[in-house]
PDB file of C-alpha atoms in Angstrom:
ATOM      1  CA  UNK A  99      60.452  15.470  31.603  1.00  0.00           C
ATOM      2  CA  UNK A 100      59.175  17.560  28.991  1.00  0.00           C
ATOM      3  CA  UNK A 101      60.214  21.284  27.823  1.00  0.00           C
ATOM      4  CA  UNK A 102      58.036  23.766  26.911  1.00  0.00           C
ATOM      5  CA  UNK A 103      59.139  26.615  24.940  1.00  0.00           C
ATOM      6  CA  UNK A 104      57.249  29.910  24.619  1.00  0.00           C
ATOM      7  CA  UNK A 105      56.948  32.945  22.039  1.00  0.00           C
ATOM      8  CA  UNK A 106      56.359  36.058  24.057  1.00  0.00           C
ATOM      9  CA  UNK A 107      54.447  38.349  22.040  1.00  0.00           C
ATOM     10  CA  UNK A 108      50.953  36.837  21.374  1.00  0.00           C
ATOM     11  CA  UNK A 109      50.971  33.987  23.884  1.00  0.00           C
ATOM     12  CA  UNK A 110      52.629  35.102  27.209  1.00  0.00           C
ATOM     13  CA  UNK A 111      52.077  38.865  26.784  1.00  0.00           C
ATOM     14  CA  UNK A 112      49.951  41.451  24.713  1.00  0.00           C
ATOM     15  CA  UNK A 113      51.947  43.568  21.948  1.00  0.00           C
ATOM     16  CA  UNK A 114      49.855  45.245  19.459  1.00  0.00           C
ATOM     17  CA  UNK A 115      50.645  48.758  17.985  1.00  0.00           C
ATOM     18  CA  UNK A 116      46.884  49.799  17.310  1.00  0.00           C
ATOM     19  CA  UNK A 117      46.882  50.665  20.917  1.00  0.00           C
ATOM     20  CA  UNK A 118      48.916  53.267  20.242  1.00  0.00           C
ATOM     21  CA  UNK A 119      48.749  54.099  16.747  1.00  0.00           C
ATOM     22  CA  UNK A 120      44.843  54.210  16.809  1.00  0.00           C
ATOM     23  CA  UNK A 121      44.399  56.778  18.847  1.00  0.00           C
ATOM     24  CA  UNK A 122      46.976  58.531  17.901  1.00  0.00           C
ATOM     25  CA  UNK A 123      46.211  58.656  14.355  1.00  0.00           C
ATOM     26  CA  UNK A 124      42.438  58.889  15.249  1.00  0.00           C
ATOM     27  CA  UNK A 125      41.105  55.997  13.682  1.00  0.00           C
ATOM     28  CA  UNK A 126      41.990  52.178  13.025  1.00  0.00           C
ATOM     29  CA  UNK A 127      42.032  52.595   9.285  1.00  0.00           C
ATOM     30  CA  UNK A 128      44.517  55.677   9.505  1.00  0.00           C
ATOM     31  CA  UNK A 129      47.027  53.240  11.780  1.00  0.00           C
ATOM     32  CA  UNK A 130      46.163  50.198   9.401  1.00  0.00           C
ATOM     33  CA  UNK A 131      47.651  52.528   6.637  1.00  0.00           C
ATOM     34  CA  UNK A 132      50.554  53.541   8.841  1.00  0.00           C
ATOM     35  CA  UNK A 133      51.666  50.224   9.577  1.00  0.00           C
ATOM     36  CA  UNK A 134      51.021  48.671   6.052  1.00  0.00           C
ATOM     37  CA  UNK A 135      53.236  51.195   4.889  1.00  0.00           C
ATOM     38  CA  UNK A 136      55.447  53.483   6.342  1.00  0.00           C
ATOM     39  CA  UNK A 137      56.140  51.123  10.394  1.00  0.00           C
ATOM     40  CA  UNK A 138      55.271  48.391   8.507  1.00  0.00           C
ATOM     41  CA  UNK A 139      56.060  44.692  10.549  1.00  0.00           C
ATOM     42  CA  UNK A 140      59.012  43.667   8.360  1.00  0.00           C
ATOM     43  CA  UNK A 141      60.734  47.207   9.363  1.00  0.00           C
ATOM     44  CA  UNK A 142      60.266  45.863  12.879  1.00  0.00           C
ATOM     45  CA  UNK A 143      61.791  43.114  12.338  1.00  0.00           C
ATOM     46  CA  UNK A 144      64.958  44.324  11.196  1.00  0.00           C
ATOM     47  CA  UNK A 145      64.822  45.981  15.317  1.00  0.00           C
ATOM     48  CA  UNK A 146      63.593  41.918  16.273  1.00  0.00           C
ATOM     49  CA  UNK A 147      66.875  41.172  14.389  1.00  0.00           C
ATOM     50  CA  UNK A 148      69.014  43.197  16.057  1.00  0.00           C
ATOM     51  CA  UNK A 149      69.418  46.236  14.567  1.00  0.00           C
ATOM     52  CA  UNK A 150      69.615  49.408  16.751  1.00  0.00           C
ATOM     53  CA  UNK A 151      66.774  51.478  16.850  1.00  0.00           C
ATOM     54  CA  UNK A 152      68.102  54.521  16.314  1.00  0.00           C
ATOM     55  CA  UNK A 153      69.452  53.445  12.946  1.00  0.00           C
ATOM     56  CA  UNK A 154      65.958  51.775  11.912  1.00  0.00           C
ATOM     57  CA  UNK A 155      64.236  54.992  12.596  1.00  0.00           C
ATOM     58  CA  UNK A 156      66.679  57.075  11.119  1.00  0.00           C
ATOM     59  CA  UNK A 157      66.830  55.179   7.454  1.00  0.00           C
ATOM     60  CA  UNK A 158      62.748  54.965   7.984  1.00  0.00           C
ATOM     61  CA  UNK A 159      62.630  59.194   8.204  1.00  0.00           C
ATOM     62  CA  UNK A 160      65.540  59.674   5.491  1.00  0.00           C
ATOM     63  CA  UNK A 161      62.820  57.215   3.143  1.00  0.00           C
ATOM     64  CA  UNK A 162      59.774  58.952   5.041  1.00  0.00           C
ATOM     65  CA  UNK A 163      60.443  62.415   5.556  1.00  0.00           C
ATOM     66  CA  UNK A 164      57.266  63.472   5.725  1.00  0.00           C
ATOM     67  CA  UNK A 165      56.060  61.294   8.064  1.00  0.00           C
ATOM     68  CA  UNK A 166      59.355  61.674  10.320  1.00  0.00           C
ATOM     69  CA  UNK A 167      57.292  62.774  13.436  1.00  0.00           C
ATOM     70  CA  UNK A 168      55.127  59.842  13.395  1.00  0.00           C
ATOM     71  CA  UNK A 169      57.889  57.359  12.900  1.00  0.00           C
ATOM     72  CA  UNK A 170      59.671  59.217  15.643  1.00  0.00           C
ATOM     73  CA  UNK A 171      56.420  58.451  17.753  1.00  0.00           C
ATOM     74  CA  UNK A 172      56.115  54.166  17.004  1.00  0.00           C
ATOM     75  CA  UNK A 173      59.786  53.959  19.272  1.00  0.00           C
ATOM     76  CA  UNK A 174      58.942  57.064  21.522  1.00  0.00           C
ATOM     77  CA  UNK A 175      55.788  55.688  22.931  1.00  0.00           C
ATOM     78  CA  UNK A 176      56.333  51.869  21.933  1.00  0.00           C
ATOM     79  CA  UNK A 177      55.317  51.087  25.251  1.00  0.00           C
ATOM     80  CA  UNK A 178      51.812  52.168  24.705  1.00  0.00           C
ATOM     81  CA  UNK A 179      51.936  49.051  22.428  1.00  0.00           C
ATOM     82  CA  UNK A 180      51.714  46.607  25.275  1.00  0.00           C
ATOM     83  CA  UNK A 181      48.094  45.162  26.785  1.00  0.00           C
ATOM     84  CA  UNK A 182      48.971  42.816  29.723  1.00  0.00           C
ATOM     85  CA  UNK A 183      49.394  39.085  30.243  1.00  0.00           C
ATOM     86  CA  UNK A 184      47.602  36.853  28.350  1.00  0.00           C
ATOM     87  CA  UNK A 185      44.708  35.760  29.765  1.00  0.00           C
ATOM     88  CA  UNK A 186      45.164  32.405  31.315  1.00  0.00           C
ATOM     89  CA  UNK A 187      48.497  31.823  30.639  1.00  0.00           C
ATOM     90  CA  UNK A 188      49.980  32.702  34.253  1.00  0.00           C
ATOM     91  CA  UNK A 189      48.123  30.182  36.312  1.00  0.00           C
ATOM     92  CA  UNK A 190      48.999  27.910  32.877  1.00  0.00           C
ATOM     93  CA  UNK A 191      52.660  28.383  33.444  1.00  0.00           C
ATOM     94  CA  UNK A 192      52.424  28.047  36.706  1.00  0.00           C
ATOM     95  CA  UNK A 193      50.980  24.818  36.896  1.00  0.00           C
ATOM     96  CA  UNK A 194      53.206  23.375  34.772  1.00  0.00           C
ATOM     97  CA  UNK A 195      55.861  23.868  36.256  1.00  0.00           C
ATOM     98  CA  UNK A 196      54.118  22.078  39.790  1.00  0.00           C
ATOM     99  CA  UNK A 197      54.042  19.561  37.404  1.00  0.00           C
ATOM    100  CA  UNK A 198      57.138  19.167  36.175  1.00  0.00           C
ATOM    101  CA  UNK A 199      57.903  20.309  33.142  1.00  0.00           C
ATOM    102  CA  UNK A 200      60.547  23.041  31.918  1.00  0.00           C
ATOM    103  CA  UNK A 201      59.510  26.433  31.003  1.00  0.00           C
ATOM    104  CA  UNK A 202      61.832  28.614  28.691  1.00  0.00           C
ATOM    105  CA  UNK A 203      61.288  31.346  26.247  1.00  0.00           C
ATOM    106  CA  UNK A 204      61.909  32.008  22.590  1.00  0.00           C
ATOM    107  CA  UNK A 205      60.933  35.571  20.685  1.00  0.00           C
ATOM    108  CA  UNK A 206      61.337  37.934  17.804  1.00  0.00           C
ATOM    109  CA  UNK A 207      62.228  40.908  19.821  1.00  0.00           C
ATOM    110  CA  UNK A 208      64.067  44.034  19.803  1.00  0.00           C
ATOM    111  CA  UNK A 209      66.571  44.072  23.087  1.00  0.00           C
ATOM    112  CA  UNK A 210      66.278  47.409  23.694  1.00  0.00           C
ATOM    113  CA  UNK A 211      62.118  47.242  23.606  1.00  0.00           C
ATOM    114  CA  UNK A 212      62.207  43.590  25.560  1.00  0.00           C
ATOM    115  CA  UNK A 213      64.324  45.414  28.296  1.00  0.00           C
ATOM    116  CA  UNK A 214      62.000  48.156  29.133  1.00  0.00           C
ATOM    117  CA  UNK A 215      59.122  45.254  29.626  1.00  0.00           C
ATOM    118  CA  UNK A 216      61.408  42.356  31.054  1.00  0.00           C
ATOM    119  CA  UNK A 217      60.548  42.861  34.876  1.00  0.00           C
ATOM    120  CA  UNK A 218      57.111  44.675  34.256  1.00  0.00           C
ATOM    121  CA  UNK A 219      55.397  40.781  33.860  1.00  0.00           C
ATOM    122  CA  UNK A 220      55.445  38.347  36.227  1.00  0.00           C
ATOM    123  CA  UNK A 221      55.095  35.564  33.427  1.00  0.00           C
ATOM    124  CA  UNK A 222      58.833  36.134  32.320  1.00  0.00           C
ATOM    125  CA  UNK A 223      60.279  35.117  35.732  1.00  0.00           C
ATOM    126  CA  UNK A 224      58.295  31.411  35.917  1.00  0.00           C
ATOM    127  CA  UNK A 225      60.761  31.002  32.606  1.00  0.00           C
ATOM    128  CA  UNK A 226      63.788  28.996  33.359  1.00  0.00           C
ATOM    129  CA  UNK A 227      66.050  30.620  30.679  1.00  0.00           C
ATOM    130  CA  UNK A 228      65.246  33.068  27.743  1.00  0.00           C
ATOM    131  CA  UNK A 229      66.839  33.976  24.341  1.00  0.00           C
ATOM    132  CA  UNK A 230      65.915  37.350  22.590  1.00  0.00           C
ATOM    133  CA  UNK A 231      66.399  37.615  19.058  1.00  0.00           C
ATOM    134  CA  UNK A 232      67.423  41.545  19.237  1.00  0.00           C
ATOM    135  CA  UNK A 233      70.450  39.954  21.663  1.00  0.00           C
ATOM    136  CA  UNK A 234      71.507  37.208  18.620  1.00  0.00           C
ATOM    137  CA  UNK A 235      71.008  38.882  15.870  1.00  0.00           C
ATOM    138  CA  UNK A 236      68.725  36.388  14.267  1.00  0.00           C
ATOM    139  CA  UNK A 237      65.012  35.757  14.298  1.00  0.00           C
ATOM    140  CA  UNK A 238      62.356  33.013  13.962  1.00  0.00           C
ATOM    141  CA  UNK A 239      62.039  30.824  12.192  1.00  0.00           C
ATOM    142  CA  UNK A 240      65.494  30.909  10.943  1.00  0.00           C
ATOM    143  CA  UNK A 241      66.589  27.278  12.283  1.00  0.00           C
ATOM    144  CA  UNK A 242      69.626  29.063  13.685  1.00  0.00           C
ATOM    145  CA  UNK A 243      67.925  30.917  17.005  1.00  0.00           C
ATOM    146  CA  UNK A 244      66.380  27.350  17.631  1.00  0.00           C
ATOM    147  CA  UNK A 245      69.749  25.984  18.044  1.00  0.00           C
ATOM    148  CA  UNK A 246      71.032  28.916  20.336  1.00  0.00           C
ATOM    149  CA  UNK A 247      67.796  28.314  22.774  1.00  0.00           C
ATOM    150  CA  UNK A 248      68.962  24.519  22.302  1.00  0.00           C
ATOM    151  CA  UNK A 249      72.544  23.881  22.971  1.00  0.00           C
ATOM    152  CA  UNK A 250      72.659  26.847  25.339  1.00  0.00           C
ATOM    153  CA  UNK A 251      70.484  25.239  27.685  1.00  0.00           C
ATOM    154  CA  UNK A 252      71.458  21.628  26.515  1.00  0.00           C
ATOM    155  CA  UNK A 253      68.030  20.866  25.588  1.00  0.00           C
ATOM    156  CA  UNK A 254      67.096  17.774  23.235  1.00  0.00           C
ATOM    157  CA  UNK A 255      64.970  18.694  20.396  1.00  0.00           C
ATOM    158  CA  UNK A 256      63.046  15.375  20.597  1.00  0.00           C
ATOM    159  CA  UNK A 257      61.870  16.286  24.296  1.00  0.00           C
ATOM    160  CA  UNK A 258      60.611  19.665  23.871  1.00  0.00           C
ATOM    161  CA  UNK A 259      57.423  21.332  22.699  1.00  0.00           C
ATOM    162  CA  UNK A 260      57.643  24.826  21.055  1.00  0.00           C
ATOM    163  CA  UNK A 261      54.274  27.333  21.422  1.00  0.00           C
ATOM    164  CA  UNK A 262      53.572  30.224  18.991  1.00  0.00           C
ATOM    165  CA  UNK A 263      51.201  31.939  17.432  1.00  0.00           C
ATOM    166  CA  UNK A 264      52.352  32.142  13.789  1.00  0.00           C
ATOM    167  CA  UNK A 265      52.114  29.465  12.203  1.00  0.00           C
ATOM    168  CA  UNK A 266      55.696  30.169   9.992  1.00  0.00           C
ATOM    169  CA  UNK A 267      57.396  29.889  13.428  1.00  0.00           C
ATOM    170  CA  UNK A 268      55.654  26.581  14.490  1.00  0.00           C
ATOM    171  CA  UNK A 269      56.711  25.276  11.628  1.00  0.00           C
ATOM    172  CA  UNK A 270      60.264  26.660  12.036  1.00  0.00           C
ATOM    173  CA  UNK A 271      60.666  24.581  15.046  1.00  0.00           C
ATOM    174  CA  UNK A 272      58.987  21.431  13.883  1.00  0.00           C
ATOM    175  CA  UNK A 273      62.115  21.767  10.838  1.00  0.00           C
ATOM    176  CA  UNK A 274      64.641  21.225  13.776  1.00  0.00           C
ATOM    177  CA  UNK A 275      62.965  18.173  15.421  1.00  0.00           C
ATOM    178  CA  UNK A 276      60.997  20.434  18.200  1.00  0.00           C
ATOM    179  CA  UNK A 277      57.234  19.318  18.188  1.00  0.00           C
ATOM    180  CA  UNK A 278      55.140  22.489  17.786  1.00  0.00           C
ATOM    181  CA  UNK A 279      51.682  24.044  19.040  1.00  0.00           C
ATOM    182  CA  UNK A 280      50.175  26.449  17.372  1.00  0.00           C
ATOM    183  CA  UNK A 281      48.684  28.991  20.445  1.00  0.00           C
ATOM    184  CA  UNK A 282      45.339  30.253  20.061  1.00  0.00           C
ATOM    185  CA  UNK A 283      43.957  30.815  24.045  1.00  0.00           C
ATOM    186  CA  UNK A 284      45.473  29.776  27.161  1.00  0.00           C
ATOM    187  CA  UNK A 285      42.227  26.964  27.356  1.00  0.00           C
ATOM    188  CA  UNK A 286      43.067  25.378  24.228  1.00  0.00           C
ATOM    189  CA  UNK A 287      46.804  24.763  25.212  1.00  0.00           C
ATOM    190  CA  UNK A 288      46.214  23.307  28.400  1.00  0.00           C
ATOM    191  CA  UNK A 289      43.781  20.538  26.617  1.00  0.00           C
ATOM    192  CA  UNK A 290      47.048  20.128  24.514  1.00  0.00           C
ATOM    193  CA  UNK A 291      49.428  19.612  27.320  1.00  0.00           C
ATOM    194  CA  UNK A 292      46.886  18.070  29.784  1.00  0.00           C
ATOM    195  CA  UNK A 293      44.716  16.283  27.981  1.00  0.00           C
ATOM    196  CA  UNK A 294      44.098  14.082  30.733  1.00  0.00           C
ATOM    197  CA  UNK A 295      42.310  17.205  33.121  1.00  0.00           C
TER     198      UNK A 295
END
């Protein structure tokens, strides 16, 4: 029986801070500035990694202070962030697990984001068993998270397929003996799993 395991953000579900920051800056280039800069993705994943928000946003304003309202903002309204499920990948889990195989779920997240989205998508509860990086304290693709997901569900490496969307992680997994998929659409993965349909 095979194991599937799943990134969240970018293959299950839709996270993307232009739909908040766009408007609310008034323009994409504005929020592409934003985000290269001040919220920039490696701040956010120090709050994937575990650190608490509050302390994230208050070293961001202390090295912002001019921009302390809009910093204030990316945590205030994260959920604004979120689209929905990914389209196609429901009806994908689903059927996979009709057919046998064993669903479980690996992401770069903050825990105290993931918990205000954990029960607002179906998708997370066809998942057999979940680890959250804001939870361990570690993110992909250090090999260490892989080997949480792994020996706390007593998984085998050599049976299970890993499914993300950046590349860096993919290749994270494939460094621990996991097979990976690089996800592009819902359609594309189920050639890759069922090639035979």
């Amino acid at each position: 029986m095979k194991t599937l395991i799943f990134d969240f953000g970018g293959v299950l579900v839709d996270w993307n801070p232009h739909y908040l920051l766009d408007g609310y800056f008034g323009s994409r280039e504005k929020a592409d500035w934003f985000i290269r800069n001040i919220c920039t993705m490696q701040w956010n994943e120090e709050m994937d990694a575990g650190k608490p928000l509050r302390v994230g946003v208050a070293e961001r304003c202390a090295l912002y202070p001019e921009y302390a309202k809009d910093i204030a903002v990316y945590f205030d309204r994260w959920i604004e962030m979120m689209g929905g499920q990914i389209e196609g990948m429901y009806d994908l889990l689903k059927e996979l697990r009709q057919r046998g195989f064993r669903l479980y779920g690996l992401t770069n997240w903050a825990s105290e984001t993931f918990c205000q989205v954990r029960h607002r998508y179906p998708i997370f509860d066809l998942l057999e068993g979940m680890v959250v990086s804001g939870e361990e304290h570690c993110i992909k693709p250090d090999p260490r998270i892989f080997h949480i997901l792994l020996d706390r569900y007593r998984l085998d490496p050599a049976d299970c397929i890993f499914i993300d969307d950046r590349l860096s992680n993919v290749q994270g997994a494939e460094a621990v003996g996991i097979q990976g998929i690089q996800f592009t659409s819902a359609k594309a993965l189920r050639e890759a799993l069922l090639p035979e349909n």
